[in-house]
Structures are given as C-alpha cells and as structure tokens.
CSV table of C-alpha atoms in Angstrom, one decimal:
chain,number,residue,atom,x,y,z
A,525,UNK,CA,-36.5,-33.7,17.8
A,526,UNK,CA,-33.2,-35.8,17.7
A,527,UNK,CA,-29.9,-34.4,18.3
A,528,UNK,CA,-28.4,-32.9,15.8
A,529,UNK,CA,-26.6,-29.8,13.7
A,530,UNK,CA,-27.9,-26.4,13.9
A,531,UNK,CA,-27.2,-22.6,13.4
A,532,UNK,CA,-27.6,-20.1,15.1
A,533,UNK,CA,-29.2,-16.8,13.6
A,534,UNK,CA,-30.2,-13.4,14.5
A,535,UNK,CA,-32.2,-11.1,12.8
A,536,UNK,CA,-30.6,-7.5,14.5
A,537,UNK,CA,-33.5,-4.8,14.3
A,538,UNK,CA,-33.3,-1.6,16.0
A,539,UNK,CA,-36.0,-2.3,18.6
A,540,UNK,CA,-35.6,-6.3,18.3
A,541,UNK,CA,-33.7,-9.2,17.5
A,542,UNK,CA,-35.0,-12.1,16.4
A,543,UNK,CA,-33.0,-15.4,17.2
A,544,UNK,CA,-33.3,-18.9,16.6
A,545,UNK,CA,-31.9,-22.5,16.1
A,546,UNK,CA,-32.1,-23.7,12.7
A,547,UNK,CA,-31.9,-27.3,11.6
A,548,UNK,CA,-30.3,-27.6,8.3
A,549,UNK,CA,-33.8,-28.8,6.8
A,550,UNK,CA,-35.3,-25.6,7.8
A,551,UNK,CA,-36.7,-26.6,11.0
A,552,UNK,CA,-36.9,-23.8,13.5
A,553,UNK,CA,-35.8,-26.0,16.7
A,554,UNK,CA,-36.4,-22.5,19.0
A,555,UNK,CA,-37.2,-18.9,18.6
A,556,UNK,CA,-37.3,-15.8,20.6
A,557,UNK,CA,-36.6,-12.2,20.8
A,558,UNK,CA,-34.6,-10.0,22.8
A,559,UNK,CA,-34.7,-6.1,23.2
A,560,UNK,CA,-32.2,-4.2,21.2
A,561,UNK,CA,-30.4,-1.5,23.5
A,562,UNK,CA,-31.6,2.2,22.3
A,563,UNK,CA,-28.2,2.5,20.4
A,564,UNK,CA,-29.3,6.6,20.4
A,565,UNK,CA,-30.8,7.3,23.6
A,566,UNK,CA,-29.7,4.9,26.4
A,567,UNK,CA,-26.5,6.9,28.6
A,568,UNK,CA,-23.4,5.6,28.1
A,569,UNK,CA,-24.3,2.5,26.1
A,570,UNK,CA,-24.3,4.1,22.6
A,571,UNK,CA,-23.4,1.4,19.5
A,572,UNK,CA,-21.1,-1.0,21.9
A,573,UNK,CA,-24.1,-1.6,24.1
A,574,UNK,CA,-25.7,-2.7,21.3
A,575,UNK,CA,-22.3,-4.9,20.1
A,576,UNK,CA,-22.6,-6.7,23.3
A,577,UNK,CA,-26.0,-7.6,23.5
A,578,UNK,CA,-25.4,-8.9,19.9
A,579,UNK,CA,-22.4,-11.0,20.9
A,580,UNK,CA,-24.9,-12.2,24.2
A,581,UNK,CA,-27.5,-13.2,22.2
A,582,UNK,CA,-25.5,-15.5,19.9
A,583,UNK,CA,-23.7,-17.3,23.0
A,584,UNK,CA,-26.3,-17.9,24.7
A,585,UNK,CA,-28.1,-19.4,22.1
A,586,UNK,CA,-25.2,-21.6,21.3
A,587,UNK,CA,-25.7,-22.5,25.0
A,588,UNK,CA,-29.4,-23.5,24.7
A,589,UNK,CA,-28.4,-25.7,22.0
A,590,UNK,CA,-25.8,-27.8,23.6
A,591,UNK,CA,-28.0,-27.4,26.6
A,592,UNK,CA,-31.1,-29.2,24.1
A,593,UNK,CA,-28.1,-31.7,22.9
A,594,UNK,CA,-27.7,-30.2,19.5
A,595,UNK,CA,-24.1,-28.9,17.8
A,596,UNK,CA,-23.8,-25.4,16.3
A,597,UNK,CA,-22.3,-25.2,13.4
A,598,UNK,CA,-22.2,-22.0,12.1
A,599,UNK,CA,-23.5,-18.4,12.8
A,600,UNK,CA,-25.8,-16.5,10.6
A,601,UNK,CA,-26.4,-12.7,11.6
A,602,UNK,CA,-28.5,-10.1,9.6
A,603,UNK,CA,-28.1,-6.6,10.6
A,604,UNK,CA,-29.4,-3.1,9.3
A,605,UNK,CA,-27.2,-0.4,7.6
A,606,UNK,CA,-24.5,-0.8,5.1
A,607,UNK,CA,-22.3,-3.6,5.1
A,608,UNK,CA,-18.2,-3.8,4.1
A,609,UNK,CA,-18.3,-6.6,2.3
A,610,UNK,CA,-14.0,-6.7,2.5
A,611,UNK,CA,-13.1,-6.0,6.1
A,612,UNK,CA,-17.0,-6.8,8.1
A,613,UNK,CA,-17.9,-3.8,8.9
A,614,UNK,CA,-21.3,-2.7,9.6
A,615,UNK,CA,-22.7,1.6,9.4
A,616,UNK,CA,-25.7,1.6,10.7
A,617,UNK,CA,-27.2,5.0,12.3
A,618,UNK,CA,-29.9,3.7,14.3
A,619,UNK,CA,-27.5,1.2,16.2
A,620,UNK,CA,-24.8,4.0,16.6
A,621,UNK,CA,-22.1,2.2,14.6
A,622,UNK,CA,-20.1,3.5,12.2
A,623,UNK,CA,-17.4,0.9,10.4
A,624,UNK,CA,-18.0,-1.2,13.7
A,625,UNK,CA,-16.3,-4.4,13.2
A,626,UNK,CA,-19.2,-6.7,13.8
A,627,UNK,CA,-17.9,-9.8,11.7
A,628,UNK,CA,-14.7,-10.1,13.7
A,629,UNK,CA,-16.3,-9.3,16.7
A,630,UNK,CA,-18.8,-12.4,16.9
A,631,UNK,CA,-15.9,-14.2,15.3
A,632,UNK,CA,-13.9,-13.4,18.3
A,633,UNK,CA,-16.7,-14.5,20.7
A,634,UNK,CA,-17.6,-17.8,19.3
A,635,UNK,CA,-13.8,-19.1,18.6
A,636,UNK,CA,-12.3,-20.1,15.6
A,637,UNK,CA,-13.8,-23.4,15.4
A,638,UNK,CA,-17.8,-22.0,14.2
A,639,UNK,CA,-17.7,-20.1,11.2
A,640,UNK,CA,-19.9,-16.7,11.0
A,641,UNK,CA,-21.7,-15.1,8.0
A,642,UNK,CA,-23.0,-11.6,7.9
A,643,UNK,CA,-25.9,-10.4,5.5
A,644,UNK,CA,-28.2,-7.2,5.3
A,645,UNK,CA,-31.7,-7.9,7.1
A,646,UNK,CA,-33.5,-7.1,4.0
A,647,UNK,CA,-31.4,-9.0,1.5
A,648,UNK,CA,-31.6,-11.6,3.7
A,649,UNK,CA,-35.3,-11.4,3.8
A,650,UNK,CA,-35.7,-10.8,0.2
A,651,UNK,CA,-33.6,-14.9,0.2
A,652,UNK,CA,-35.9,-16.4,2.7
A,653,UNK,CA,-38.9,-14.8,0.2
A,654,UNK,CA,-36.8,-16.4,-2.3
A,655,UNK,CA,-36.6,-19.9,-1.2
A,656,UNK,CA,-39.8,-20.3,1.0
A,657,UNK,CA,-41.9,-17.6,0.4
A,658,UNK,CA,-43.7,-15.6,-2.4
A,659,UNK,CA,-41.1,-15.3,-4.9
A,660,UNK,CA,-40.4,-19.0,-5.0
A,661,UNK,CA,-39.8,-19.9,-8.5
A,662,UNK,CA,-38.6,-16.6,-9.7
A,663,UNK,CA,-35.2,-16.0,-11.3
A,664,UNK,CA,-36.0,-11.8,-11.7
A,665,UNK,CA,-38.0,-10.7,-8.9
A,666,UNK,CA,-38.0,-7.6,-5.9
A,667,UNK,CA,-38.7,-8.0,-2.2
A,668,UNK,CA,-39.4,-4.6,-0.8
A,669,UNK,CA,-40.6,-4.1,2.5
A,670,UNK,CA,-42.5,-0.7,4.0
A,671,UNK,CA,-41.2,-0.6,7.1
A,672,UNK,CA,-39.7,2.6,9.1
A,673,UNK,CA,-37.5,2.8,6.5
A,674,UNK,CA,-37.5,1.0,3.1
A,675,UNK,CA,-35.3,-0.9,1.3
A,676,UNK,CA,-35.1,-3.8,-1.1
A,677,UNK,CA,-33.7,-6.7,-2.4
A,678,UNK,CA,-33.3,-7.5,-6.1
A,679,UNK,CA,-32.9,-10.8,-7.8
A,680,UNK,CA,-31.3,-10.1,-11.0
A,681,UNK,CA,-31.1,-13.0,-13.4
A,682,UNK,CA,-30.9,-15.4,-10.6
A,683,UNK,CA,-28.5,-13.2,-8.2
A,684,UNK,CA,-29.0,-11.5,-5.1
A,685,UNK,CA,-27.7,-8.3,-6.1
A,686,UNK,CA,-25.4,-6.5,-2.9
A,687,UNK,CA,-23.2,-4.4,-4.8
A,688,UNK,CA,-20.4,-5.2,-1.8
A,689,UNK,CA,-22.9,-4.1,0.3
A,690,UNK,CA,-24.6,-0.7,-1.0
A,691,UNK,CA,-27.3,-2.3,-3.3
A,692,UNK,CA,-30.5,-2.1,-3.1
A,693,UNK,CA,-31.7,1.2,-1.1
A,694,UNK,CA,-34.6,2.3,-3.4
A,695,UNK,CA,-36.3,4.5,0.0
A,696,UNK,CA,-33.0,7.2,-1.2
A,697,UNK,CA,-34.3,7.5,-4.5
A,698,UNK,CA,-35.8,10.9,-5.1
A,699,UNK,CA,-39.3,11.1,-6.9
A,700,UNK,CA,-40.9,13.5,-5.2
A,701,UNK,CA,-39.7,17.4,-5.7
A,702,UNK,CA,-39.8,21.3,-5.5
A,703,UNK,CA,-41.2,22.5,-2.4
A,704,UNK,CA,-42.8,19.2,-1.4
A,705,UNK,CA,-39.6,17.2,-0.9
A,706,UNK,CA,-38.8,17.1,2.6
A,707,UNK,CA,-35.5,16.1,4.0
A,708,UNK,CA,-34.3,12.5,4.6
A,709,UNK,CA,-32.1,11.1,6.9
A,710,UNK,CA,-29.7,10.6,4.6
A,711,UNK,CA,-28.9,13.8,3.8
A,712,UNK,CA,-31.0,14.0,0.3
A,713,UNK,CA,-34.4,15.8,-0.2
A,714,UNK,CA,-37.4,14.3,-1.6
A,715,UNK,CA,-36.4,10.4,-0.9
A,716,UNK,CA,-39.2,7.8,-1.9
A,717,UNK,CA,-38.8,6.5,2.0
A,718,UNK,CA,-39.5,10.8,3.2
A,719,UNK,CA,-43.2,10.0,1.8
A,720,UNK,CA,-43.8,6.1,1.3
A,721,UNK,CA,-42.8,4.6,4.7
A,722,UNK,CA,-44.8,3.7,7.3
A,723,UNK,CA,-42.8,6.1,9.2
A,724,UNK,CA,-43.4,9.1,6.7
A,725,UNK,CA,-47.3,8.2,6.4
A,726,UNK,CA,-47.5,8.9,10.4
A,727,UNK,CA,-45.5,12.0,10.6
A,728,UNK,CA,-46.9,13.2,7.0
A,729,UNK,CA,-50.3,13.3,8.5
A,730,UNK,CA,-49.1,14.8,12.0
A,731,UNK,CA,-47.4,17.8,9.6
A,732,UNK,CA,-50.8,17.8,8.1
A,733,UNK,CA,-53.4,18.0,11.0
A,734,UNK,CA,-51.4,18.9,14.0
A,735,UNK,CA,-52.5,15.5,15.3
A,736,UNK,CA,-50.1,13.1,16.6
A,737,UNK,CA,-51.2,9.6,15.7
A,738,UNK,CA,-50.3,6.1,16.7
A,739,UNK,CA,-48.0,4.8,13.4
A,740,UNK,CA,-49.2,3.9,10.1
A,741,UNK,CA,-52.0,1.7,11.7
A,742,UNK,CA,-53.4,4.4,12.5
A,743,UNK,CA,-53.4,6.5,9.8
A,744,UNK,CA,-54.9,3.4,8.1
A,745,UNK,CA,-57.6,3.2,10.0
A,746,UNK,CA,-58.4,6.8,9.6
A,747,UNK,CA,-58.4,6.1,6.0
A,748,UNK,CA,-60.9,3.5,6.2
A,749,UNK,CA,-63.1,5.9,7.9
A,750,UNK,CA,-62.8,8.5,5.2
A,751,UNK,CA,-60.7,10.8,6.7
A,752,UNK,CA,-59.6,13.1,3.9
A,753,UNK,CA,-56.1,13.6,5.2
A,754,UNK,CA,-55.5,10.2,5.6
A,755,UNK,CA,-56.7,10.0,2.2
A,756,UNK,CA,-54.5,13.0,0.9
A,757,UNK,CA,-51.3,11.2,2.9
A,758,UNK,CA,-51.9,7.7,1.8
A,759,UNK,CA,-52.6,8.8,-2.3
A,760,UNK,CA,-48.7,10.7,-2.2
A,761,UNK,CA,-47.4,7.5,-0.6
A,762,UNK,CA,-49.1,5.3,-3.5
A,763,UNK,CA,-47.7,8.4,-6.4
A,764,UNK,CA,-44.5,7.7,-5.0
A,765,UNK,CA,-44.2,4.2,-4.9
A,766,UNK,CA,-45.6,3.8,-8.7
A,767,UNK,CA,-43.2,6.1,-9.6
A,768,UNK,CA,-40.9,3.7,-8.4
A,769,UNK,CA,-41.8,0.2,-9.2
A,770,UNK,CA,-42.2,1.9,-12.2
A,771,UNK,CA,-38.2,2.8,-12.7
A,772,UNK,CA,-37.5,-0.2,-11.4
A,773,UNK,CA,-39.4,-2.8,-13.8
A,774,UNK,CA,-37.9,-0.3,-16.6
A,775,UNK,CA,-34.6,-0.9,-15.7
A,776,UNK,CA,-34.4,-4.8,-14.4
A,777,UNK,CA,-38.1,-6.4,-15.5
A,778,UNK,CA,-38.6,-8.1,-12.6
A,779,UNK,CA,-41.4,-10.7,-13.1
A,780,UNK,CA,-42.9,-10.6,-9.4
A,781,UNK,CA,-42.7,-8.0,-6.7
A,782,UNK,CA,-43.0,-8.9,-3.2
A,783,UNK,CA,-44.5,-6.4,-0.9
A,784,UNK,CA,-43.6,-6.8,2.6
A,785,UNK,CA,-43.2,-5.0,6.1
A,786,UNK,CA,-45.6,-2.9,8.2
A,787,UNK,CA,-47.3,-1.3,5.4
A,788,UNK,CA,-48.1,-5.0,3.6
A,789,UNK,CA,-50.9,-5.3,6.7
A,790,UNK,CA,-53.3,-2.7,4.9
A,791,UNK,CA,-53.4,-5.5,1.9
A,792,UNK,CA,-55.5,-5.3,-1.1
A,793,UNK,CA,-55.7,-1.5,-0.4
A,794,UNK,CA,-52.2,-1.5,-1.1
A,795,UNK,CA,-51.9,-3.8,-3.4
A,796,UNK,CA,-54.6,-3.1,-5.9
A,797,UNK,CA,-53.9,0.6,-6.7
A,798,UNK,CA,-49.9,-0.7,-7.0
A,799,UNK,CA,-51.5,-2.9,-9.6
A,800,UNK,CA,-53.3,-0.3,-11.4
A,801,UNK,CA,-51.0,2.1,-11.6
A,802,UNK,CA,-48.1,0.0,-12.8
A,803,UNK,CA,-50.7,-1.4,-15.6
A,804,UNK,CA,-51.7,2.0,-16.2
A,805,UNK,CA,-48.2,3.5,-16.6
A,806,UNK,CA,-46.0,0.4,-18.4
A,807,UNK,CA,-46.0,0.5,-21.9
A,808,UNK,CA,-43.5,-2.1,-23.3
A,809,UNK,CA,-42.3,-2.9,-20.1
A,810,UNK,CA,-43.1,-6.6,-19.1
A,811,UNK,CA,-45.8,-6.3,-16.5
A,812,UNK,CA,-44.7,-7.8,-13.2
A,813,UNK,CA,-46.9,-9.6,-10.8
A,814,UNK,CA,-47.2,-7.9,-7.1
A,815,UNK,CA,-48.2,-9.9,-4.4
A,816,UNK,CA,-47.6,-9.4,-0.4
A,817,UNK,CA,-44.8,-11.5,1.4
A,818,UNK,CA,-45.8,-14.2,3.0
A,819,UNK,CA,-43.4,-14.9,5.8
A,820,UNK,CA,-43.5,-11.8,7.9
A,821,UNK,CA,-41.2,-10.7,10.9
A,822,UNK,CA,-39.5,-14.4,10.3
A,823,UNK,CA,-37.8,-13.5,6.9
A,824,UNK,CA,-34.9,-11.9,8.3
A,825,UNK,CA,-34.0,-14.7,10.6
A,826,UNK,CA,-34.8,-17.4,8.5
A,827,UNK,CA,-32.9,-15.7,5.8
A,828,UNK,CA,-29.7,-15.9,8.1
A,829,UNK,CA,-29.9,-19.4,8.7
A,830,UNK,CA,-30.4,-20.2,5.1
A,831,UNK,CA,-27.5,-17.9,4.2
A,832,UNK,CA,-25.4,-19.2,7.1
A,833,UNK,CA,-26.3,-23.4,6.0
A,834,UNK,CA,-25.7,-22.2,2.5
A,835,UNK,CA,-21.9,-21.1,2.9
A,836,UNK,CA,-21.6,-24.4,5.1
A,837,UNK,CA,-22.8,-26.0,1.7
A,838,UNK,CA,-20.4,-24.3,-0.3
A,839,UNK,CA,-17.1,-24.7,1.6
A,840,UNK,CA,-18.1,-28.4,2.0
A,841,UNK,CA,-18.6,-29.4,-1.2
A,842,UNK,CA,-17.3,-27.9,-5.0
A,843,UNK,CA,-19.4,-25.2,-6.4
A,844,UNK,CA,-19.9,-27.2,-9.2
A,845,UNK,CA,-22.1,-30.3,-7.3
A,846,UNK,CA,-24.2,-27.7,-5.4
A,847,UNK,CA,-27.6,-26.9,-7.2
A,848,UNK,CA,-28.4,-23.8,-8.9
A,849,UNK,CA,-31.0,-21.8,-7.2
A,850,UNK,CA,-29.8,-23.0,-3.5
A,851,UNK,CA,-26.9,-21.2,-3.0
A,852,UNK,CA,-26.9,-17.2,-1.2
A,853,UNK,CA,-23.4,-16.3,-0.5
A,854,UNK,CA,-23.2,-13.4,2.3
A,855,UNK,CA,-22.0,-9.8,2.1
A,856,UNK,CA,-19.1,-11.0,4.7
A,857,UNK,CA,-18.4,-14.5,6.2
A,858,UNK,CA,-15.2,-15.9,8.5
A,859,UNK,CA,-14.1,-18.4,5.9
A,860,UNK,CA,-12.5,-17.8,2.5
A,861,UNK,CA,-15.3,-17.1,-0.6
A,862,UNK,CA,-14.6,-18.9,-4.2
A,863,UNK,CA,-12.7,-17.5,-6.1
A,864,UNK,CA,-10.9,-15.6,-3.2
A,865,UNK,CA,-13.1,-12.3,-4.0
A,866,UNK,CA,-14.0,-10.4,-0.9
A,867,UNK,CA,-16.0,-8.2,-2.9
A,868,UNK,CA,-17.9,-10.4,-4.7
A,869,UNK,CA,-21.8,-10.2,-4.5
A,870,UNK,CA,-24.5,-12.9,-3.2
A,871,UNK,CA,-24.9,-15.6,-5.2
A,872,UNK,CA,-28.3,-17.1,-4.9
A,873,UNK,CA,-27.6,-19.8,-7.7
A,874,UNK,CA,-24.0,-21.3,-8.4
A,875,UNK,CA,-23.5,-22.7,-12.0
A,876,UNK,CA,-22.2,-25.2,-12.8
A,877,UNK,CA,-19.1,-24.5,-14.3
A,878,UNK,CA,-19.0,-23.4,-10.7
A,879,UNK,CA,-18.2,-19.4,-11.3
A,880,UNK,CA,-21.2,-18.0,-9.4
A,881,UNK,CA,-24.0,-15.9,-11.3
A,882,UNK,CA,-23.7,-12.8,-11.8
C-alpha cells in the first residue's frame, strides 16, 4: 500500500496486547501481539511494568510506521478496568493500577503533536461489533462477551452508553443466591460473572469433582461427552445468563444481542438454549435476536482505531456535517470534547443539530 495516514491502536489485555496500524478506511496495514507483564506476579514490576510496556508498544509502532513511510496521526488505546473519564485514569486489578494516569502518560510519550484517545476494551469491542460486525444496523443492541470476566456494552437509542466510565458491568449483577452464591472479585456474592464466565465454568466444575481441568474448553468438551457435571455446571451458567438478558431486554429492549468471547466458541450450544429461554420467559418484552460476534480477538483493536479516527473526525470537522451512526467519542481523549464536557458519555451517532445522542 501507498504512503499514507494511520493510527496506532492497542487492545491492552491482561495476558496480551493486541496492536496495529490502521488506515483511516479500515485497513489493517500491520498486526501483532506482545506479552502483557504479570501485573500480579512478576517481582518488582507490579502495575508500572505494565505502564511501560504499554508506552513501548505504542512507540514502537509509531516507528514501524514511519519505518513503512506512513504518518501517525493519532493513538487509540483500549484497556480493562474502570476508566476516569475527567482526569484519564485507569483501575484495573489485574494490571495492578489503581487511578494510574494512563492517558497522560502515553500523552507524555508520544509528544504533544499526536493526539491520544482512551476507551474500555469491551466498549470498544461492542463499537467495532457496531460498525463492522454483527450488530451493524442496530440503533438498540448489547455486545457481551464470556470471557474470564464478563462485561458488556450497550447501545442505547443509538449511544454507546459509559456512564463516565462505570457502565456496562452486568458480570457484578447478582442473580444467583442463598448458599449457592459464591464470592466475586469484587467484593459481592452471587455475581452473574462467579457462575457464567468461562472462568467460573472451569473452577465450578473443579469445586465440583476435585478435578482440575484445562478452562472452559474443557469443560465443553466434557459436556459433549455427557459428563453430568459438565452438564450440571454448564445448565447454572445458562440459568444465570437468562436471568440476565432477561433484566436487561426488560429494562432497555435491545433488538439484537451479540455474544462474544471464549464462551461464543461452543456456538449453537450456547446460543440455542439463550434463545429458548428468553422466548420462554419474555412476555411483553420485545424479543431480541441473539447471534455470536463475528469479529473475534480483533474487536478490541479495531474498536480503538475506529474510536481513535472518529475523534480525528470530530475535531476536524463540525459535529453537525459528520454522519449520524459514525461517530464513538471515547471515555478520555488528549484534545478538548464538544461541548467542553469531560464527563460526557460515547457518542456513537452525532445529530445534527450537532449535540451528541444521548
């Protein structure tokens, strides 16, 4: 390909990034991924070592473009946890930060001259689903991956929805109770993510059998065989998750749920009973479609650098010429937002009057 401008973004996972150069058509000029320091576990190295190999990462991408000719011209950078949408500041256990300054640091690294965006990984993801994947065309919709964790991101009336950061985390939602509800992470018993994740299903069925087994794909497979704990283990994930999309089509009516992460790789046996049970359960409700995502371990990255060519867009041109449904404003970005509201949420379509949806 030609010379020309790109952006650089990083999909920042607690085992993995996931980097690339991004055209502003969409075209993936390069990809790789990079080790994530163990934030927890390696000596000494704790949440800075991960900081750095962040900041790394993102320069020496910016060198392999102007090494390949092309011009970065902006940053995009997805990361786990909760985000300060005000002051850029990421809280994210599994990385060992805790109101680490990530947005000023990469600012800081790359100079004042490329302008960096920050964005949840799974809001971001739930965009990329948005513009390229399976909830194209959808103006009420849910991206929810099963991952280690679970999470989501919910397009409401035509929004992403970040509630300055803290939207969105459905896996700390309680449904299951009494003496069953085990203890999550953060602090609350009986979370959706303590019995739906792919990281729950795998220690669920150790607790069960005294058998350590290798992840969810395991347990899977064990399932297909017949295995009645498998069975047992996967049929309270499935209660749980109803329960869920069932609360959650109540209270927004989404019209298609995307179903995406580890988990999405059993398919139809997924899928189907999450169909039948929402059908069996709604009454009223408007019934939404659920289908798996379709772009995989990419949507994070691509999601940055459609967020980060987005907020090039906007400060290029009025809010008013720039098309609804095109638009994704980040939780936290190096230049000024419209309006001059730090605290403002995502936009994935501007209107025209050129106040962004809400």
């Amino acid at each position: 390909m030609e010379p020309c401008e790109v952006v650089v973004a990083v999909d920042l996972g607690g085992t993995r990034m996931k980097c690339g150069l991004v055209a502003a058509d969409g075209a993936v000029l390069h990809r790789e991924t990079r080790p994530t320091p163990r934030a927890l576990t390696d000596a000494g190295g704790g949440g800075r070592a991960v900081l750095d190999a962040l900041l790394e990462a993102v320069l020496e991408l910016g060198q392999k473009a102007a090494a390949d000719g092309h011009a970065v011209r902006a940053v995009g950078v997805v990361v786990p946890g909760i985000i300060n949408a005000q002051h850029g500041t990421v809280s994210a256990e599994n990385l060992a930060w805790v109101g680490t300054p990530v947005l000023a640091e990469l600012q800081a690294a790359v100079g004042p001259d490329r302008q960096v965006t920050l964005a949840h990984d799974v809001r971001a993801g739930g965009y990329a689903e948005l513009r390229e994947g399976a909830l194209t065309g959808t103006t009420n919709s849910l991206f929810l991956p099963l991952g280690t964790g679970i999470a989501a991101a919910m397009v409401v009336d035509g929004s992403l929805v970040s509630g300055d950061g803290y939207a969105g985390e459905l896996g700390h939602t309680r449904f299951v109770h009494g003496e069953a509800a085990e203890l999550c992470a953060c602090g609350q018993y009986g979370c959706l993510e303590t019995v739906a994740s792919a990281a729950a299903l795998a220690r669920r069925y150790g607790v069960r059998t005294g058998r350590v087994v290798d992840g969810a794909r395991e347990v899977l497979e064990l399932l297909g065989e017949g295995d009645p704990d498998a069975a047992a283990v996967w049929e309270e994930a499935l209660s749980a998750l109803i329960d869920a999309l069932v609360l959650y089509t109540t209270l927004v009516a989404p019209t298609r749920i995307a179903i995406g992460g580890g988990l999405v790789g059993a398919g139809e046996t997924l899928l189907a009973p999450l169909r039948a049970g929402l059908h069996e359960r709604l009454t009223f409700q408007r019934e939404p479609e659920i289908v798996a995502a379709v772009l995989g371990e990419e949507a994070g990255c691509l999601g940055a650098a459609l967020m980060a060519w987005d907020r090039v867009a906007l400060e290029a041109a009025p809010p008013a010429r720039i098309s609804p449904g095109r638009t994704a404003v980040p939780e936290a970005s190096t230049q000024a937002r419209p309006e001059a509201d730090p605290d403002a949420s995502p936009a994935v379509g501007v209107e025209e009057s050129g106040e962004q949806a809400v």
